[in-house]
C-alpha positions as semicolon CSV with decimal commas, in nm:
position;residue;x (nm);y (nm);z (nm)
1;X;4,965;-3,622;1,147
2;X;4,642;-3,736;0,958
3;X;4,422;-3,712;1,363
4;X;4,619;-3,376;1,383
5;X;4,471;-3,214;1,051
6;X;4,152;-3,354;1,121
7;X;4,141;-3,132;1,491
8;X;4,263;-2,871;1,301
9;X;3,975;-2,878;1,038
10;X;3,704;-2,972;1,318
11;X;3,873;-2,636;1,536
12;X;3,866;-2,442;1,223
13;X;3,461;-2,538;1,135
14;X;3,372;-2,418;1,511
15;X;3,542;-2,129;1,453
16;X;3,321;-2,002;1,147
17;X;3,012;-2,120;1,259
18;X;3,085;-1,914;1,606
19;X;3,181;-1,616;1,407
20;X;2,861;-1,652;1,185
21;X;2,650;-1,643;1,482
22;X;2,819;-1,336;1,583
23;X;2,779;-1,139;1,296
24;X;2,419;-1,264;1,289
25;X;2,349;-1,153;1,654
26;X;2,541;-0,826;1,596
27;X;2,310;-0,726;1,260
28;X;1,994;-0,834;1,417
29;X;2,089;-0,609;1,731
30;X;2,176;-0,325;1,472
31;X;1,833;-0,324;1,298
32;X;1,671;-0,291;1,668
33;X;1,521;0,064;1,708
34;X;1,504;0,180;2,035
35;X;1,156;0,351;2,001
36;X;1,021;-0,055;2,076
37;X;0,828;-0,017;2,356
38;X;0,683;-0,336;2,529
39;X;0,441;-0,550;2,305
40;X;0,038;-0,491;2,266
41;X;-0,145;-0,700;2,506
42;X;-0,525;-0,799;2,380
43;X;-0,698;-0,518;2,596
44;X;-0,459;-0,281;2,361
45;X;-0,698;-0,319;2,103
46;X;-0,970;-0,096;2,055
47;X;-1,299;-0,130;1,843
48;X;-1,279;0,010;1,550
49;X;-1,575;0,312;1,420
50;X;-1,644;0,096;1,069
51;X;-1,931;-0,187;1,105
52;X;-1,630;-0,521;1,093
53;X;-1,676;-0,850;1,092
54;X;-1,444;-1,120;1,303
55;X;-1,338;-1,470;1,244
56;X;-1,667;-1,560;1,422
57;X;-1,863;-1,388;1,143
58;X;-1,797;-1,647;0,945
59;X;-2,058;-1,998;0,935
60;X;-1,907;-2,068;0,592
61;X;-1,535;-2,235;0,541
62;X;-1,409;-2,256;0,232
63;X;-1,176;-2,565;0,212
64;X;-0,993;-2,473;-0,118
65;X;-0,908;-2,085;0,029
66;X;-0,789;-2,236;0,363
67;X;-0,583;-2,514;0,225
68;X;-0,398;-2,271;-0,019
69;X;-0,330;-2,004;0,174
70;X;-0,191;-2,204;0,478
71;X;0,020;-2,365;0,241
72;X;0,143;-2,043;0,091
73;X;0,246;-1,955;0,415
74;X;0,440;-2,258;0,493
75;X;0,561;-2,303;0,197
76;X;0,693;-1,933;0,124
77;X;0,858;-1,923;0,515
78;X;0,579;-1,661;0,624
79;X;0,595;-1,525;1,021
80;X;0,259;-1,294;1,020
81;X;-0,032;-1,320;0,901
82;X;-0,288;-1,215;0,620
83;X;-0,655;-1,114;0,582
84;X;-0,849;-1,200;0,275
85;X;-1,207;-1,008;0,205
86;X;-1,404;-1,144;-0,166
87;X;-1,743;-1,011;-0,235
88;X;-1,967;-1,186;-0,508
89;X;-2,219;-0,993;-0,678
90;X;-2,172;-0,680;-0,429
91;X;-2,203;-0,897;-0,119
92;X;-1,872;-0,987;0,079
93;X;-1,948;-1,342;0,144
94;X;-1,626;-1,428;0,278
95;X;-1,366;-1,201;0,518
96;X;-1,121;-1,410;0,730
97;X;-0,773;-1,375;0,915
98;X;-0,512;-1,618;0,936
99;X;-0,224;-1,635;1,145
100;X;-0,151;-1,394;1,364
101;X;-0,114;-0,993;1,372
102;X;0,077;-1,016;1,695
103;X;0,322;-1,311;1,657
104;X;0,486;-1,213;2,028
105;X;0,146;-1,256;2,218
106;X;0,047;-1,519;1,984
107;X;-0,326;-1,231;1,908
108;X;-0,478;-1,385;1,613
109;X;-0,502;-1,229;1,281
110;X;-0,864;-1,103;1,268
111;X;-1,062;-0,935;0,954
112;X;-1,128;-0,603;1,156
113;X;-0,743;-0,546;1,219
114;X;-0,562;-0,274;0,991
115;X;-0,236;-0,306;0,854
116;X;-0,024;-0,105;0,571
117;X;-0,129;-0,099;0,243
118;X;0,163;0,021;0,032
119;X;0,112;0,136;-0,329
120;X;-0,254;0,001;-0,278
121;X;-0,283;0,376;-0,168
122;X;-0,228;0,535;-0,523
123;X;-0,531;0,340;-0,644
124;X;-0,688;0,553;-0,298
125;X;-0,528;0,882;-0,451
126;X;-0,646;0,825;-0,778
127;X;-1,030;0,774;-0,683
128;X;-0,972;1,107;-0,489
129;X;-0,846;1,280;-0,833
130;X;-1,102;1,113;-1,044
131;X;-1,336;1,266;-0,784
132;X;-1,237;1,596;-0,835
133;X;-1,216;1,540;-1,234
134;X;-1,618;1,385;-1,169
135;X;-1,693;1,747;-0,988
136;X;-1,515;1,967;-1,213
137;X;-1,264;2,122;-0,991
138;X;-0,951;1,982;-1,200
139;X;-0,887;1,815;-1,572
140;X;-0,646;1,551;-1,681
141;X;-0,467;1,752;-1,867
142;X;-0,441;2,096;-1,678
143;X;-0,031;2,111;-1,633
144;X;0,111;2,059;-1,288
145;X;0,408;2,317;-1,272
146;X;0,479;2,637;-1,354
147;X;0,325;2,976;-1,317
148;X;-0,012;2,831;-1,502
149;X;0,023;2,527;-1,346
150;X;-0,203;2,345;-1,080
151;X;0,123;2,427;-0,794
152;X;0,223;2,745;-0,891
153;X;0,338;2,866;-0,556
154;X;0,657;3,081;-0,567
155;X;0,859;2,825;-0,411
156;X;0,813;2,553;-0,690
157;X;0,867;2,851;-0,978
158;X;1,226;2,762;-0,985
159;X;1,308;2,455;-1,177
160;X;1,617;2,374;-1,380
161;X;1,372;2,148;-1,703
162;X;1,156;2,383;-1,879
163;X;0,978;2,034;-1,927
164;X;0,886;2,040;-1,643
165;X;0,571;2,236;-1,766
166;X;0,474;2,029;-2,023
167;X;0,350;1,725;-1,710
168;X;0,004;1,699;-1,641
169;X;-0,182;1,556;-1,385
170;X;-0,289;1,239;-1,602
171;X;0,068;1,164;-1,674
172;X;0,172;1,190;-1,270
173;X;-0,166;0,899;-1,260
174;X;-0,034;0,693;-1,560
175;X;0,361;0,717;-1,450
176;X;0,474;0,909;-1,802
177;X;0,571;1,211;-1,608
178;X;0,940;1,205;-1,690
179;X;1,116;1,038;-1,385
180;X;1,261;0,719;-1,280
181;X;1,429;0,557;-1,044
182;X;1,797;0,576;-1,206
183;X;1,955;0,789;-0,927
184;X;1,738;0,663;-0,675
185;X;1,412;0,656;-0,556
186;X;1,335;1,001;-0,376
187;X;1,045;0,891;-0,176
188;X;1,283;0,676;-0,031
189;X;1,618;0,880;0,046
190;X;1,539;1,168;0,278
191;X;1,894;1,138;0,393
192;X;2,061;1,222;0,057
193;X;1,811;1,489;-0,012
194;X;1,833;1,638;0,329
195;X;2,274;1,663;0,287
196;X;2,198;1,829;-0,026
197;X;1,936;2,050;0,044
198;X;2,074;2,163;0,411
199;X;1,816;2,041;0,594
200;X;1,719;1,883;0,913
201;X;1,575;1,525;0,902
202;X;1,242;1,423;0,839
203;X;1,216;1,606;0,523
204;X;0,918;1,690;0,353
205;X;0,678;1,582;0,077
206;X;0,791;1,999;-0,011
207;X;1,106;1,913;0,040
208;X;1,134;1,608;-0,237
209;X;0,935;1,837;-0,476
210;X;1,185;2,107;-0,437
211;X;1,455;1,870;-0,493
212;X;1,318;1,705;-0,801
213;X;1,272;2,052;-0,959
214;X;1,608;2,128;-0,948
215;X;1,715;1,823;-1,106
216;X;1,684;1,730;-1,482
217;X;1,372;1,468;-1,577
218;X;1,460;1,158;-1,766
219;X;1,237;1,149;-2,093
220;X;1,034;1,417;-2,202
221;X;0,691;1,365;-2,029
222;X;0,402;1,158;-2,194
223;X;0,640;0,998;-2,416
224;X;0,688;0,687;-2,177
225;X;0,550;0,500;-1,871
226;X;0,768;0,392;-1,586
227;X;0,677;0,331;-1,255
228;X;0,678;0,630;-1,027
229;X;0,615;0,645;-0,648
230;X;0,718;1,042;-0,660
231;X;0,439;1,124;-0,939
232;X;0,161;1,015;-0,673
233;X;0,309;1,237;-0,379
234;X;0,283;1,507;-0,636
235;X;-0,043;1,432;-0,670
236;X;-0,120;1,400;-0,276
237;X;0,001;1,788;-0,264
238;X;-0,228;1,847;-0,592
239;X;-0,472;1,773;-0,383
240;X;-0,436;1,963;-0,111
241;X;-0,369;2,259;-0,338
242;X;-0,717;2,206;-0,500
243;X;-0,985;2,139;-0,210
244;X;-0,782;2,344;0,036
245;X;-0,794;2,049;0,245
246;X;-0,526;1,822;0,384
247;X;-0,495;1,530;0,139
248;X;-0,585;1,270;0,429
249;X;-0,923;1,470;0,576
250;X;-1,009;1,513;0,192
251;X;-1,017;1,132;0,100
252;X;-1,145;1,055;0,437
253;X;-1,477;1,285;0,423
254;X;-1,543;1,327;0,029
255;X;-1,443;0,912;-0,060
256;X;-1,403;0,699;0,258
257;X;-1,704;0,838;0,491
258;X;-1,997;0,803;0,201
259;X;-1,860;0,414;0,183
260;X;-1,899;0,386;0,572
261;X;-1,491;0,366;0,610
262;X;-1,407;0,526;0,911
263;X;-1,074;0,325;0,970
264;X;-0,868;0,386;0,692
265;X;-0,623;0,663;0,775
266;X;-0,214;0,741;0,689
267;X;-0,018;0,511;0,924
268;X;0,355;0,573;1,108
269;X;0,648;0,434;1,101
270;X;0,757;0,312;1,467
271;X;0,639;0,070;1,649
272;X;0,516;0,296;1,958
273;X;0,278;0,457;1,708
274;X;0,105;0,169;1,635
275;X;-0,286;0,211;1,561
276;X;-0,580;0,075;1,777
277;X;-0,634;-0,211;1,565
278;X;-0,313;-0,223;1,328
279;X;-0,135;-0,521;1,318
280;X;0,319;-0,552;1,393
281;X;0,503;-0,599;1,106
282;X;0,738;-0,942;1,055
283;X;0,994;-0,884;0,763
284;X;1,243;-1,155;0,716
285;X;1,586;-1,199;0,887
286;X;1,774;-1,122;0,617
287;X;1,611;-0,814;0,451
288;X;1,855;-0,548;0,457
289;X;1,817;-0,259;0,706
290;X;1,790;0,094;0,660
291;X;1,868;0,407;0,834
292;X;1,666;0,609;1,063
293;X;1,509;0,866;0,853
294;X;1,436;1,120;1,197
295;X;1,818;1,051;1,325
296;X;2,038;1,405;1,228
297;X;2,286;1,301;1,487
298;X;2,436;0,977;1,449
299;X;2,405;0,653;1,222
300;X;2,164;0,438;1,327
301;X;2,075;0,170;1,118
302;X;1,660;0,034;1,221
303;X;1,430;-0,252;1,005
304;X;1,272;-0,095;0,729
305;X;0,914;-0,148;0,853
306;X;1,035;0,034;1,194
307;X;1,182;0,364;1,075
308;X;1,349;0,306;0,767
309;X;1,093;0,464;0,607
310;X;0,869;0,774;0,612
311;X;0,521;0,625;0,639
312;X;0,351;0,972;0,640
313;X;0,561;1,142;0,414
314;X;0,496;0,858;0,151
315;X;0,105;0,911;0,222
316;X;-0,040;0,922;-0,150
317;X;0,189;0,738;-0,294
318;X;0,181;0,431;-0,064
319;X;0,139;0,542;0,350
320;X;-0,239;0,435;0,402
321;X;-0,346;0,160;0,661
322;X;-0,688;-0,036;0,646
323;X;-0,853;-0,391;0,651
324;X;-0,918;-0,619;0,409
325;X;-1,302;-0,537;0,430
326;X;-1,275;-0,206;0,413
327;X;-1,044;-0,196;0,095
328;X;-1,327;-0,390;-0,076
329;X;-1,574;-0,225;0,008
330;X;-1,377;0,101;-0,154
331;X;-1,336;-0,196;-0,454
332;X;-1,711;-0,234;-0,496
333;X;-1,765;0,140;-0,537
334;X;-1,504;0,191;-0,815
335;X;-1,565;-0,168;-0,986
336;X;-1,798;-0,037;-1,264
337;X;-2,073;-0,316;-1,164
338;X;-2,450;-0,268;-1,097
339;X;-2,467;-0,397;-0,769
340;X;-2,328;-0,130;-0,516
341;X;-2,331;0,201;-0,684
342;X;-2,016;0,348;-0,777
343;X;-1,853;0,674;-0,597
344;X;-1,752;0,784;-0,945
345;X;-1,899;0,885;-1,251
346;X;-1,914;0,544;-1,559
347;X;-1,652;0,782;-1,717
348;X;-1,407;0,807;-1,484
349;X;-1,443;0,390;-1,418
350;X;-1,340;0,364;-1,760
351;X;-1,094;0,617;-1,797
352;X;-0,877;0,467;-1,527
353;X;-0,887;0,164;-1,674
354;X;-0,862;0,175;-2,053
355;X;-0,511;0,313;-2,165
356;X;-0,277;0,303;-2,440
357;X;-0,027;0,011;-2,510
358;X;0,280;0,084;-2,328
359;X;0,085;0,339;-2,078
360;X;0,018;0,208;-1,752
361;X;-0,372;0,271;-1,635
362;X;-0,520;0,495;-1,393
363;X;-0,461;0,392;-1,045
364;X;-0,452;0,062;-1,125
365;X;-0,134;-0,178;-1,191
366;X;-0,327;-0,349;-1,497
367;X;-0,644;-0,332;-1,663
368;X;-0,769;-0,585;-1,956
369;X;-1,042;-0,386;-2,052
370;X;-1,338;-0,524;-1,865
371;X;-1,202;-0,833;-1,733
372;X;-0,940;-0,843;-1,487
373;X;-0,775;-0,584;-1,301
374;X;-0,562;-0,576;-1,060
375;X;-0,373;-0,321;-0,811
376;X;-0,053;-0,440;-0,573
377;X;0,147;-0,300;-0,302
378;X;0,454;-0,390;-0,123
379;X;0,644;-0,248;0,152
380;X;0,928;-0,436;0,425
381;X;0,680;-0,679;0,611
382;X;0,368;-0,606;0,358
383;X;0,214;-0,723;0,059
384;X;-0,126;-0,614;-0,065
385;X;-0,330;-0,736;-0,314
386;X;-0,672;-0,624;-0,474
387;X;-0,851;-0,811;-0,757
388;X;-1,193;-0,740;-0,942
389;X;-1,283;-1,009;-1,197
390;X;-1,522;-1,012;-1,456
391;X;-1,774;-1,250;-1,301
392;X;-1,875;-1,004;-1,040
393;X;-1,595;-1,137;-0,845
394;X;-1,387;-0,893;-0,620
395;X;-1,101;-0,956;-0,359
396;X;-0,872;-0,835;-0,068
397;X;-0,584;-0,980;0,040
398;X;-0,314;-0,821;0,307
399;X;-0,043;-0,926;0,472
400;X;0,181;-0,806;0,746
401;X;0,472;-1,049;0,655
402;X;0,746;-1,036;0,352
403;X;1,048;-1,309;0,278
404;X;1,297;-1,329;0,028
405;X;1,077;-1,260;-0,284
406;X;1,061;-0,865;-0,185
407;X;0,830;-0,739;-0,442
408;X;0,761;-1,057;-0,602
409;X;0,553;-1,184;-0,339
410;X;0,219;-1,033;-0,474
411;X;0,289;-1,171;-0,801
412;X;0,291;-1,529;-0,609
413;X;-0,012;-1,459;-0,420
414;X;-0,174;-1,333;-0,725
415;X;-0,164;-1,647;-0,916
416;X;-0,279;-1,859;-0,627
417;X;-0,575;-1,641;-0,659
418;X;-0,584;-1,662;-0,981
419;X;-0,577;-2,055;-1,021
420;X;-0,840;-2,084;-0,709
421;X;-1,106;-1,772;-0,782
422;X;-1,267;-1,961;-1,127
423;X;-1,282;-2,316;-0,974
424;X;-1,504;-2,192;-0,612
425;X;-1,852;-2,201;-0,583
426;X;-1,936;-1,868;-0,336
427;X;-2,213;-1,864;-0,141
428;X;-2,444;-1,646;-0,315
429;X;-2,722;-1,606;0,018
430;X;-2,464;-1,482;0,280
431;X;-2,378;-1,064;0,302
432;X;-2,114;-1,034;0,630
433;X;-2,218;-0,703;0,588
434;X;-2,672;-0,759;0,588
435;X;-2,625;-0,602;0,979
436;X;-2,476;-0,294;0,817
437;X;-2,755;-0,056;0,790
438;X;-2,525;0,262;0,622
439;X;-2,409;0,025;0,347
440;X;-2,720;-0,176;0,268
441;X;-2,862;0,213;0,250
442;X;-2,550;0,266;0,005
443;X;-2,629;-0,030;-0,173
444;X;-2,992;0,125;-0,262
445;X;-2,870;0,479;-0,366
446;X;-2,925;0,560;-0,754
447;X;-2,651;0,719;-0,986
448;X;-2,832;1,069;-0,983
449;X;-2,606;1,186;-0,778
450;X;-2,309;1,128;-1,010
């Protein structure tokens, strides 16, 4: 009896572990999208139009940076890789990849590749506002909606929250508009807006707007300051509205091109429409999947970095692509330090970064006054991070991998950084970027122009 229980339990322990393996098979199968085409091969790759730098740009190995970020990796369960970029004293004396932007074809992670940014971009949108704020062609406070508002077109005069007039364009920057996530995040539900609007999938950044208007806001604007990815696509259509210029071709040729960026640009959100250059995304086995947001005709369920979400339509509020190198070069020319000259005007340096208590800052994810400052991003399968210290210290780090920790991860890498950036000695006589003639020319420019 006792030998028969025991085959029983044995039978019965098979039996779970086969239908676990099942179930894991079947929702890995489910999150496949069938735009997958067959993997990059090296020759895939184009050059890029920026000046870059690759891993054999760099003489200089610093033991301390290696050791900790290999052992983030390992020790967080990473499959990707990641880019970091640090300048020191307007130089970038140190711009490397680690493991691998395509894990299939085992093509390592180099400092010229570009991957997604995430919410990295509203720092992007917000030099683009400041910009227009620098040449006089909007305020802070000039109201967003209604008919004396910055988008005054007929089809956003219809709103259900006479508040709605009161928000300005510094309170979309600082999240106090009025909104929240509590019913859901709208840059991230096109099919629930689409079944109640009518409307064929993809919606549009219109669409969301419309939508929003005819819903209630949350707390009366200015009054508050919670995180708000719609506030920035607002912004992304203010805009547009203002230079008569899509928001993409404005930030390229009136903030990107002066710097020498040429490879920053919105990214997609299938694999077949990967970017010369731009690295696949690795999210974990477990992270949830989402719907297709183009599918009207049937469920189909896809992984969130592979058509679960709307990289375009996101665009100001988090849909940007670029390397680590580029992003800090954009750093160095918003930092408010002597060495490169800044794209912006002293003023608008310091307005984005010195706010109220309670108010988050321009742009920016925190500010502590003219120390550190920080901006993160995170999307399924990325996590961005960009730091300027107050030792004329800057940095870039990107990665095309997530795990468990979701959101959280930036916060880990951050205080990695964090521990690691005071205790380094940088090389002070190496510039990875003394070969590029546009941005030593940059580096030589006066403020007159501001």
């Amino acid at each position: 009896m006792k030998n028969r229980y025991i085959l029983y339990t044995f039978i019965s322990a098979l039996s779970t572990i086969a239908i676990w393996v099942g179930a894991k098979s079947l929702y890995l199968f489910s999150c496949s999208t069938p735009q997958d085409i067959s993997l990059l091969s090296v020759t895939d790759y184009n050059e890029p139009t920026s000046f870059y730098i690759d891993n054999n740009d760099n003489d200089t190995t610093i033991d301390i940076i290696d050791k900790n970020l290999k052992t983030l990796f390992r020790r967080e369960w990473l499959n990707g890789g990641m880019q970091i970029a640090i300048s020191k004293n307007g130089k970038i004396v140190y711009s490397k990849g680690y493991g691998y932007s395509n894990v299939e074809d085992s093509i390592p992670m180099q400092p010229y590749n570009r991957m997604r940014i995430a919410s990295v971009s509203k720092l992007v949108t917000a030099i683009a506002i400041m910009h227009l704020v620098d040449e006089g062609k909007i305020s802070l406070d000039q109201r967003v909606f209604g008919f004396f508002g910055i988008l005054n077109d007929e089809v956003y005069l219809t709103y259900r929250d006479k508040r709605i007039t009161d928000i300005t364009v510094r309170q979309l920057l600082n999240h106090s508009g009025g909104w929240t996530t509590r019913w859901g995040d709208p840059m991230f539900m096109p099919h629930s807006i689409a079944r109640q609007m009518g409307k064929k999938l993809p919606i549009s950044m219109h669409d969301i707007i419309r939508f929003m208007l005819e819903k209630r806001i949350h707390f009366t604007p200015g009054t508050a300051s919670i995180y708000c990815n719609f506030g920035y696509g607002v912004l992304g259509e203010i805009i547009e509205k203002v230079t008569g210029m899509p928001y993409e071709e404005y930030v390229k040729s009136e903030i990107l091109a002066p710097l020498g960026i040429y490879d920053m640009q919105l990214g997609y959100s299938f694999k077949h429409e990967t970017l010369p250059n731009e690295v696949y995304y690795y999210e974990a086995d477990t992270s949830a999947c989402a719907l297709n947001y183009t599918n009207n005709d049937s469920i189909e369920f896809v992984r969130r970095a592979y058509g679960g979400t709307d990289i375009q339509t996101l665009g100001a509020a988090g849909g940007w692509v670029a390397s680590a190198t580029d992003l800090l070069k954009l750093t160095l020319a918003i930092d408010g330090f002597d060495d490169v000259p800044d794209i912006l005007s002293h003023e608008s340096v310091m307005e984005m970064t010195h706010h109220d208590i309670g108010f988050d800052p321009i742009g920016w994810r925190t500010t502590k006054g003219d120390s550190i400052w920080y901006r993160s991003g995170t999307l399924a399968a990325t996590t961005a991070m960009i730091a300027r210290h107050p030792n004329n210290v800057n940095y870039v780090i990107l990665m095309n991998t997530g795990n468990h920790r979701g959101p959280e991860l930036a916060t880990v890498v951050k205080l990695v950084m964090d521990r690691i950036i005071p205790t380094i000695e940088l090389p002070s006589e190496i510039d990875l970027l003394e070969d590029d003639k546009y941005w030593q020319d940059r580096k030589t420019l006066n403020r007159e122009y501001q």
